[in-house]
Short mmCIF file of C-alpha atoms in Angstrom, two decimals:
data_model
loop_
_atom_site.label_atom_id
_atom_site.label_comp_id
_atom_site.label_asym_id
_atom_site.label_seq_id
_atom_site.Cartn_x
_atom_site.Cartn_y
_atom_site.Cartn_z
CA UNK A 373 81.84 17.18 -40.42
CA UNK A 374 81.07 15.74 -37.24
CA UNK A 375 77.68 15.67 -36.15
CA UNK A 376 77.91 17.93 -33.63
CA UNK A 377 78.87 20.87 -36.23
CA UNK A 378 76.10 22.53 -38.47
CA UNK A 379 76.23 23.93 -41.19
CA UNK A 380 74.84 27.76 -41.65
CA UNK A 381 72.12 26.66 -43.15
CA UNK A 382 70.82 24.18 -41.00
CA UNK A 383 71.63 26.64 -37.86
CA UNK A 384 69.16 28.77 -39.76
CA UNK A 385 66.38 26.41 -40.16
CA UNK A 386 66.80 25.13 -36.45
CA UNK A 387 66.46 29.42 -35.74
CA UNK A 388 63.13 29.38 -37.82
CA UNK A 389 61.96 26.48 -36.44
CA UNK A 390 62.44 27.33 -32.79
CA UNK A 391 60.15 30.58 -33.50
CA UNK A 392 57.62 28.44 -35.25
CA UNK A 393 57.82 26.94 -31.52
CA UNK A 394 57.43 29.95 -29.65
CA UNK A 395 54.61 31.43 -31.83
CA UNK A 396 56.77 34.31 -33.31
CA UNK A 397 56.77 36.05 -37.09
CA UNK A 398 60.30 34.51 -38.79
CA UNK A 399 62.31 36.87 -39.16
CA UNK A 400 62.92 38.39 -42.59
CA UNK A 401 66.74 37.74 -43.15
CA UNK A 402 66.16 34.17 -41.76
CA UNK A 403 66.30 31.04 -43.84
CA UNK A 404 62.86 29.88 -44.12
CA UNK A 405 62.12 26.66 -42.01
CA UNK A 406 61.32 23.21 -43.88
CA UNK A 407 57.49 23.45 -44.29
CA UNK A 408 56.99 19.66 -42.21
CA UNK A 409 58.82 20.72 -39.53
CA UNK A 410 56.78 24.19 -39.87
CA UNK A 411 53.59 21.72 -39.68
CA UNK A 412 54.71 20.01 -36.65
CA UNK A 413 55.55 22.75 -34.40
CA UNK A 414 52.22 24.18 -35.84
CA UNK A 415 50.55 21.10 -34.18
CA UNK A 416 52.49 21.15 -30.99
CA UNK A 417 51.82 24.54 -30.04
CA UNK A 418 48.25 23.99 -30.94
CA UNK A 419 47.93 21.01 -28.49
CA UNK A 420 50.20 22.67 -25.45
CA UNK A 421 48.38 26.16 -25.54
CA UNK A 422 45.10 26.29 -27.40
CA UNK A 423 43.28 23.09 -27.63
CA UNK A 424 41.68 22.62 -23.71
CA UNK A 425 40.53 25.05 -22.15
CA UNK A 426 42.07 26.07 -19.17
CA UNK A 427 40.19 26.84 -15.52
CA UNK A 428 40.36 30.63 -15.94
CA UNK A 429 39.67 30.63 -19.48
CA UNK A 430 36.67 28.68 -18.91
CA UNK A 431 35.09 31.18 -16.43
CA UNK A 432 35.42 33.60 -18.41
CA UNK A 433 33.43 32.09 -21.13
CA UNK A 434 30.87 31.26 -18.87
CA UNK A 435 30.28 34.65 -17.42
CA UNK A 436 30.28 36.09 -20.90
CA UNK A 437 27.55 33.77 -22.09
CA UNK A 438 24.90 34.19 -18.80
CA UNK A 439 25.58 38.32 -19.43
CA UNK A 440 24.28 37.60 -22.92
CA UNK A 441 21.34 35.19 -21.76
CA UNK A 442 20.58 37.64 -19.57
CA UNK A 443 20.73 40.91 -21.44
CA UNK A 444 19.04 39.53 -24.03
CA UNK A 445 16.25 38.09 -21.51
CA UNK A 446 15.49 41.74 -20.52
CA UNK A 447 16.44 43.46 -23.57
CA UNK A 448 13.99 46.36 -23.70
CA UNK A 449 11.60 45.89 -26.54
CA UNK A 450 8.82 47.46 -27.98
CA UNK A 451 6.36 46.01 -26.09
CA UNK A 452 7.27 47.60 -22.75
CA UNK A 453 4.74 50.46 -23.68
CA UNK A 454 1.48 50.83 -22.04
CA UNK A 455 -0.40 50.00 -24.61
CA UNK A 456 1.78 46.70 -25.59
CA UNK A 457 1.63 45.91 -22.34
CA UNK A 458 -2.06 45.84 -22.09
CA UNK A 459 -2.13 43.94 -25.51
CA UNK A 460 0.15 41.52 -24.36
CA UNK A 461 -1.86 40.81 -21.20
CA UNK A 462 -4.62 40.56 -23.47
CA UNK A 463 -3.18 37.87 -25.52
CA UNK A 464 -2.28 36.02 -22.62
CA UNK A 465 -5.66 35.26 -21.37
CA UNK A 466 -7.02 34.94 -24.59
CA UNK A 467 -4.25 32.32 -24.68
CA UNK A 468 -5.31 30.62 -21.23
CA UNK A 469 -9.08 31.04 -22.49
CA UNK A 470 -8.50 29.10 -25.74
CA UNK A 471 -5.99 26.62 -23.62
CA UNK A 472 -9.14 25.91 -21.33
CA UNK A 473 -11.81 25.28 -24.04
CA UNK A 474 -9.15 23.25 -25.83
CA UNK A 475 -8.71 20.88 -22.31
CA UNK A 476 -12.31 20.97 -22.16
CA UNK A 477 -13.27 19.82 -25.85
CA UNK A 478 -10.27 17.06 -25.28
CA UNK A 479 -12.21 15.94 -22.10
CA UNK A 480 -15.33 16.22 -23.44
CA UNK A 481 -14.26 13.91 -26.49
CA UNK A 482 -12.67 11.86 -24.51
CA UNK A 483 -15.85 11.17 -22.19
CA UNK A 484 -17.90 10.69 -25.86
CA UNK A 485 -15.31 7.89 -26.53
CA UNK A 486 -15.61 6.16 -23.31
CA UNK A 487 -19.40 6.10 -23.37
CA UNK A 488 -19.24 4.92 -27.24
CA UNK A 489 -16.72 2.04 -26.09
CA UNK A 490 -18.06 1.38 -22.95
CA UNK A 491 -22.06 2.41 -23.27
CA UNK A 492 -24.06 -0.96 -22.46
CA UNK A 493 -26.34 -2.04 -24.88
CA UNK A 494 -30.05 -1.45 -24.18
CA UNK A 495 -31.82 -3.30 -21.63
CA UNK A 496 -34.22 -6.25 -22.62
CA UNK A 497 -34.12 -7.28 -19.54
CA UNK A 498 -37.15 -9.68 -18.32
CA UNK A 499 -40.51 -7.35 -18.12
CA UNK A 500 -40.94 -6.04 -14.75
CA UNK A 501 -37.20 -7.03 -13.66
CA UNK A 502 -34.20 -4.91 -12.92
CA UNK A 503 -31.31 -4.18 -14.37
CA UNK A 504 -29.12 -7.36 -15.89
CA UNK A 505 -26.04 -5.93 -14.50
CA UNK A 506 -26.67 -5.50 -11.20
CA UNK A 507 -28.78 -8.37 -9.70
CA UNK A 508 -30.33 -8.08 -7.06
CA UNK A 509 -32.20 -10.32 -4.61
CA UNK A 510 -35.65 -9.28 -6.00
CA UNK A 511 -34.63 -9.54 -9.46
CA UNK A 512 -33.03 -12.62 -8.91
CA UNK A 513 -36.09 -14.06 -6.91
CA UNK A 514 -38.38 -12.47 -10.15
CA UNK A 515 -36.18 -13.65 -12.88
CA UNK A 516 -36.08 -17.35 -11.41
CA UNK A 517 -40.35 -17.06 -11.01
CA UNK A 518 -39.98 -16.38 -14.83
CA UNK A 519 -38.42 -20.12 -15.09
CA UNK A 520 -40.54 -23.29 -15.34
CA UNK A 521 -40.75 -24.96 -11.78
CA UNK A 522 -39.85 -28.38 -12.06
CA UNK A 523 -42.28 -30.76 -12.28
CA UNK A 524 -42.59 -34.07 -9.82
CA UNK A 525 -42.29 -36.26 -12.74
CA UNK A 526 -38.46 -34.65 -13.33
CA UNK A 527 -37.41 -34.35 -9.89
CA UNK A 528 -38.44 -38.28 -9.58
CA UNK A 529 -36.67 -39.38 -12.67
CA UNK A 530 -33.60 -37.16 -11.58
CA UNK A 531 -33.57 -38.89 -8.43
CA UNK A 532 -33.50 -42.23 -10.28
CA UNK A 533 -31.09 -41.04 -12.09
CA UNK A 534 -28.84 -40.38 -9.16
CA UNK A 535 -29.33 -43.49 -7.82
CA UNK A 536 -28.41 -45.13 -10.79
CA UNK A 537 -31.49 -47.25 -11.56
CA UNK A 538 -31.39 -49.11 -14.79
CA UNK A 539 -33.00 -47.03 -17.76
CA UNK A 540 -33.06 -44.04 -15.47
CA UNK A 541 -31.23 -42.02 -18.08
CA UNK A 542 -33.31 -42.81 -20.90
CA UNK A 543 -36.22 -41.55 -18.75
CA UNK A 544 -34.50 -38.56 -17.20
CA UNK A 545 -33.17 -37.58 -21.10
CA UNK A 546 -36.45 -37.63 -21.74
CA UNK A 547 -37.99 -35.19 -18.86
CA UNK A 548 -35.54 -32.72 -19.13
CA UNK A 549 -35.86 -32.27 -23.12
CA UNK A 550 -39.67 -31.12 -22.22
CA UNK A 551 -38.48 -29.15 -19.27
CA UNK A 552 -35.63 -27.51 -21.20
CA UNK A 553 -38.53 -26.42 -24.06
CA UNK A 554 -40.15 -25.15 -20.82
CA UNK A 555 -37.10 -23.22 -19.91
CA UNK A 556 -36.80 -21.54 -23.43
CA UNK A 557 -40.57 -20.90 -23.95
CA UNK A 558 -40.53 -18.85 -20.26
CA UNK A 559 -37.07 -17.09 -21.85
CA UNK A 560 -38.64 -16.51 -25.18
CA UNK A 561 -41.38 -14.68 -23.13
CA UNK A 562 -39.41 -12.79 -20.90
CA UNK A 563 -36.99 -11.62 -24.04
CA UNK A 564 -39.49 -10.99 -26.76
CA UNK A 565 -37.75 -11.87 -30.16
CA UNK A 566 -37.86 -14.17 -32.91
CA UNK A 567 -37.41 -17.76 -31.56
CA UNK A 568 -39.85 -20.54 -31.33
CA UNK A 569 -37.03 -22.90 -33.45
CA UNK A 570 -37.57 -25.58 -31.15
CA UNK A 571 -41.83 -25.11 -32.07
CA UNK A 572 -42.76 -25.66 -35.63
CA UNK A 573 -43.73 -22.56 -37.67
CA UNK A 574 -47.34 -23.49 -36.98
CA UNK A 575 -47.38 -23.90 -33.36
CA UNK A 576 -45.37 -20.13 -33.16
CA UNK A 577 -48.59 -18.86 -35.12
CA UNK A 578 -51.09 -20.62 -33.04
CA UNK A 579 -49.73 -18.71 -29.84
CA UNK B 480 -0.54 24.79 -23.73
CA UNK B 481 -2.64 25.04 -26.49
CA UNK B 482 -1.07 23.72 -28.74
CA UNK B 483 -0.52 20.82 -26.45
CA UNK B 484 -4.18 20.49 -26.13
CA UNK B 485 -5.07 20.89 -29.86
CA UNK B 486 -2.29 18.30 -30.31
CA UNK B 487 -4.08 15.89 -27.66
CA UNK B 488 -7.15 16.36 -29.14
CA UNK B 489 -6.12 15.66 -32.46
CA UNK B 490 -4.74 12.59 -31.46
CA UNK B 491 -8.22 11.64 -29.81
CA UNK B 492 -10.01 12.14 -32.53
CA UNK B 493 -7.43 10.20 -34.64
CA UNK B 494 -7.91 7.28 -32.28
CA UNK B 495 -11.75 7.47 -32.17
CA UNK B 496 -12.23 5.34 -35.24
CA UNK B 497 -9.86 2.72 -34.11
CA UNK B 498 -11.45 2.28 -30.89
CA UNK B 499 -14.82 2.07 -32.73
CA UNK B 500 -13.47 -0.40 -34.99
CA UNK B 501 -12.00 -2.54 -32.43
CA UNK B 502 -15.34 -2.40 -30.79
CA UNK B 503 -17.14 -3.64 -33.61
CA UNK B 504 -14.14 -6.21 -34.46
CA UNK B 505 -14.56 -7.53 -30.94
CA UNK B 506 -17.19 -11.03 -30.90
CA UNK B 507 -20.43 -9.88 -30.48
CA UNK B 508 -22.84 -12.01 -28.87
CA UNK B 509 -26.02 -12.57 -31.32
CA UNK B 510 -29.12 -11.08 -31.03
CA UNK B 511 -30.65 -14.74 -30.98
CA UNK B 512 -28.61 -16.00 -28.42
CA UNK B 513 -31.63 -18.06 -27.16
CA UNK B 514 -32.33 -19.44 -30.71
CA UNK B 515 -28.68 -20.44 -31.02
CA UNK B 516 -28.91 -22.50 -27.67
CA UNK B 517 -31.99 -23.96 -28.74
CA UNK B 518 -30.57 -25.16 -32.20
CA UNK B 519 -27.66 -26.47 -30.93
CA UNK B 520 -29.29 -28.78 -28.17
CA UNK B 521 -31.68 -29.84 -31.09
CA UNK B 522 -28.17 -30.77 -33.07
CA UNK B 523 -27.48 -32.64 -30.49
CA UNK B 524 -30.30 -34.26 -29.71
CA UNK B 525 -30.20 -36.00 -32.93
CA UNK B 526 -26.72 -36.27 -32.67
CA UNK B 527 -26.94 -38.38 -29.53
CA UNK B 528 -30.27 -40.45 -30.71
CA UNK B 529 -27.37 -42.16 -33.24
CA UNK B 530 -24.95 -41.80 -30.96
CA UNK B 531 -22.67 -39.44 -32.97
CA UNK B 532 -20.75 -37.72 -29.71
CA UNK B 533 -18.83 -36.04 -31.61
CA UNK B 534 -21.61 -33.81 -33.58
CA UNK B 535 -23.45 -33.31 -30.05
CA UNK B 536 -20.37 -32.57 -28.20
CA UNK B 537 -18.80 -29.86 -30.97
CA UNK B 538 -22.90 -28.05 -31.44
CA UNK B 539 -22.96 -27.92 -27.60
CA UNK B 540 -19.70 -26.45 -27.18
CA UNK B 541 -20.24 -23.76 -29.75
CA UNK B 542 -23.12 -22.59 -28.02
CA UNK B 543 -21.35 -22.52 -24.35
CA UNK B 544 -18.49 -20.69 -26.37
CA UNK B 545 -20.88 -18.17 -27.66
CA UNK B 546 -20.82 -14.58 -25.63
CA UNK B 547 -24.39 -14.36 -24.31
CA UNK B 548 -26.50 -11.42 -24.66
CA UNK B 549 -25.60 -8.93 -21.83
CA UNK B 550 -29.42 -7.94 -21.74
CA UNK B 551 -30.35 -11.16 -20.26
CA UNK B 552 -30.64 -11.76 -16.86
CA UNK B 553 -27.26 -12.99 -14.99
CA UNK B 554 -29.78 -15.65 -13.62
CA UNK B 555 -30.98 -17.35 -16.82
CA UNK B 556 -27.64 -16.68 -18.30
CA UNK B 557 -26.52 -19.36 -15.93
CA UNK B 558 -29.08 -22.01 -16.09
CA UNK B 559 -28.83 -21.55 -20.17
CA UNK B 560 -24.94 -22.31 -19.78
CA UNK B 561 -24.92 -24.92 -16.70
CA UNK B 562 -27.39 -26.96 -19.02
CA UNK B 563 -24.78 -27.20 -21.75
CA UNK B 564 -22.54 -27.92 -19.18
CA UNK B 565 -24.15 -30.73 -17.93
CA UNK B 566 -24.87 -32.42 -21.46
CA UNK B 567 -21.29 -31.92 -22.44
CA UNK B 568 -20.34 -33.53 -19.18
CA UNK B 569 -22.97 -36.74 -19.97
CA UNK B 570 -21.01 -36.97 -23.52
CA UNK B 571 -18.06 -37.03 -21.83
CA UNK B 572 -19.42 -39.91 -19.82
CA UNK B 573 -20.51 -41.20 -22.16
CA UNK B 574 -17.28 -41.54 -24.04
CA UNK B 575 -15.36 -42.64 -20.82
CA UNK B 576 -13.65 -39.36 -20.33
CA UNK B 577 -14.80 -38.89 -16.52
CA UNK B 578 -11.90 -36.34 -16.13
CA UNK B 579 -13.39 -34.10 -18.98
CA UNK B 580 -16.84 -34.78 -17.48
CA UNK B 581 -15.48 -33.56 -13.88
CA UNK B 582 -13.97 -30.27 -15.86
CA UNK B 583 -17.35 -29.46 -17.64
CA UNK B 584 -19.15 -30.22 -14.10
CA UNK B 585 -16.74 -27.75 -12.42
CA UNK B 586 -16.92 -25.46 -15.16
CA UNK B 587 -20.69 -25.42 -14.99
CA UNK B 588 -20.75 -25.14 -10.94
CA UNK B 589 -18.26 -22.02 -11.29
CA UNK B 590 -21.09 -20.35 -12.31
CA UNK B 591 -23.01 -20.49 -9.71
CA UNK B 592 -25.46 -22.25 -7.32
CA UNK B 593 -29.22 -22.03 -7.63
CA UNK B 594 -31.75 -24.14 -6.12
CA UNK B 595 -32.78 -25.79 -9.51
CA UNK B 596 -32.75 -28.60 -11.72
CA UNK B 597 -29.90 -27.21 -13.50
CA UNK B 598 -27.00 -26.99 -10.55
CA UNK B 599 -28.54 -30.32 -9.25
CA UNK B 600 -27.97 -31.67 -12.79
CA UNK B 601 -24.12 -30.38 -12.38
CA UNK B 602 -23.89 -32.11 -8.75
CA UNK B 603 -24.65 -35.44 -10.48
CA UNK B 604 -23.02 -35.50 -13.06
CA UNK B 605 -19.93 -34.60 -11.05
CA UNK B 606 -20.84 -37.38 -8.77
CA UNK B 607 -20.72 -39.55 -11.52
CA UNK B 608 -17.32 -38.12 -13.08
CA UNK B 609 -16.21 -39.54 -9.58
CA UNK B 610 -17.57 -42.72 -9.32
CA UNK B 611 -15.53 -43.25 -13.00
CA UNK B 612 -12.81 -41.68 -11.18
CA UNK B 613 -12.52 -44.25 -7.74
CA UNK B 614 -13.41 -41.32 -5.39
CA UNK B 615 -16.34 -43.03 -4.21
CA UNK B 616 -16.39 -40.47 -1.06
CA UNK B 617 -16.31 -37.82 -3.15
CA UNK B 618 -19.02 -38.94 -5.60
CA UNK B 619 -21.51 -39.25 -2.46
CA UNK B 620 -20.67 -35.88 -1.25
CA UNK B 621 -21.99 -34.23 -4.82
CA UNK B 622 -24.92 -36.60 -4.71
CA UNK B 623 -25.71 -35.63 -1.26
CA UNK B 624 -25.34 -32.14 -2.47
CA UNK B 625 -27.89 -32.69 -5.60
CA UNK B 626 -30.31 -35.06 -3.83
CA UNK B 627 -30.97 -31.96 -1.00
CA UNK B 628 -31.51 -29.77 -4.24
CA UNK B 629 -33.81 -32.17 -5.81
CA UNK B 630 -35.76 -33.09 -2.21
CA UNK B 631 -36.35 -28.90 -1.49
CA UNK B 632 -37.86 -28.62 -5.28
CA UNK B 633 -40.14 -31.85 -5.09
CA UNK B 634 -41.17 -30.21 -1.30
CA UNK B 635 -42.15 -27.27 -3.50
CA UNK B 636 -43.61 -28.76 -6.48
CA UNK B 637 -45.72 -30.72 -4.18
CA UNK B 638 -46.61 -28.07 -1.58
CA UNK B 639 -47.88 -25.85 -5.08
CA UNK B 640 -49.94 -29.31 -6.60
CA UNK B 641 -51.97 -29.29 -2.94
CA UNK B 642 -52.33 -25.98 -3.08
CA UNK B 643 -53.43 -25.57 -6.42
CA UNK B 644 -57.39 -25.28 -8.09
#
């Protein structure tokens, strides 16, 4: 047998097989088609026909699945009564209503926070001065009245100093130790609270 | 919307003991600021009388480090830290380390400017940060600069002895 010739039965499974192909029934006095070759035409009609969606097909789907947004969008319910209607307007602004005192609670915590983190501490600022934070020229000119002036016998030895005059530093060391107790007796003054390290426990009690 | 909000304002309230915390956590400046200052030039001072630099320099520096009261005065703020300034710069000086000494100068002068003892203190020891430096020109400029400081005070101190009972 050449291979050009088939036998019957092949003939018959090439029959089967060609209306696997073309998506028909087999028909009933046909020989029955081997079941791979039954897979494969399976698979090849499913990728030339059915697996991407065509242009028309595609449209068509589309416009199916907007009508069903849609209808269901304005599907008549229950609440298109007057009286649902009037209870659903109701629960609407009750809605915006709690929606407002919610933003407003929120705001109003949020402004508590701030002040907590940001709140500056109480002022002990000099008696009779302004405000720490914002200096101005009066409070500036008060809070440096509040400070020792410096004495002749400093300024001299500080001019020494600059000069560089031998044991000028010494002396100058010396003069601005008793003006720098100055300095923090003024500030313990002006800033009332437990100091006086520099004084001994005695001298604080004398004063 | 509500929910939103409820949402939002459970998260604030969620956060308000963490920024409370890190408030607290941040370094708060000591009620006895002053007294800290005070002990520290005391360190020093007897630090320095046996010529232990080191001691002096690290009590001084703590205090400068040390956030100062906000209560106090911007003013005396200043002239507390532009005196610890100045002694760090004289340590520095001291221990032939005129480029430290400048930085401590500048530091101090970055403060601010005041006609007193403590900014003229700054101008010299700049001056002399300088002189250890070989800018002679410069070093005259900041003397200049803390001698016209030191001349408008004694005016003052002088004008207020005359004037005085």
């Amino acid at each position: 047998m050449s291979d050009e010739e088939l036998d019957p039965k092949e003939l018959a499974e090439a029959e089967a097989l060609a209306r696997a192909l073309e998506g028909k029934e087999p028909s009933e006095d046909a020989a029955p088609a081997p079941a791979d070759a039954l897979q494969a035409a399976a698979l090849l009609r499913h990728g030339r026909g059915h697996s991407e969606l065509g242009a028309e097909r595609g449209e068509t789907l589309l416009g199916e699945l907007t009508r069903e947004r849609f209808e269901v969008a304005n599907q008549p319910s229950a609440a298109s009564t007057p009286d649902n209607v009037v209870a659903l307007e109701v629960k609407t602004r009750r809605r915006s209503l709690a929606s407002v005192a919610a933003v407003s609670v929120m705001l109003a915590c949020a402004a508590a926070v701030l002040l907590m983190i940001f709140r500056p501490q109480a002022s002990l600022a000099p008696r009779g001065s302004t405000t720490a934070s914002a200096p101005n020229n009066a409070s500036v000119k008060l809070a440096r009245e509040l400070m020792p002036a410096a004495t002749p016998a400093l300024l001299s030895a500080q001019a020494k100093y600059v000069t560089g005059e031998p044991d000028s530093s010494t002396h100058f060391e010396a003069q601005m130790q008793s003006y720098r107790q100055a300095m923090f007796r003024a500030l313990e003054s002006a800033y009332p609270q437990k100091l006086s390290l520099l004084e001994g426990p005695a001298e604080a009690c004398k004063r | 919307m509500t929910r939103r909000a409820l949402v939002g304002l459970a998260l604030l309230l969620a956060a308000l003991p963490g920024a409370c915390a890190s408030r607290s956590d941040a370094p708060q400046p000591p009620e006895d600021w002053l007294s800290a200052v005070q002990a520290a030039h005391m360190t020093a001072d007897d630090a320095l009388a046996d010529e232990r630099f080191d001691q002096a320099h690290a009590a001084l520096q703590a205090a400068l480090d040390t956030p100062a009261r906000a209560d106090l005065h911007p003013d005396h703020v200043r002239v507390v830290r532009q005196d610890l300034c100045f002694r760090l710069a004289q340590i520095e000086l001291a221990r032939d380390d005129a480029e430290q000494a400048l930085s401590y100068a500048d530091r101090g002068l970055a403060l601010g400017h005041g006609d007193d003892v403590f900014t003229a203190n700054l101008w010299v020891a700049r001056g002399k940060a300088q002189e250890a430096l070989a800018q002679p020109a410069d070093a005259a400029t900041c003397y200049q600069q803390a001698l016209a400081i030191n001349q408008r005070l004694l005016r003052a101190a002088l004008a207020s002895d005359a004037g005085g009972p």
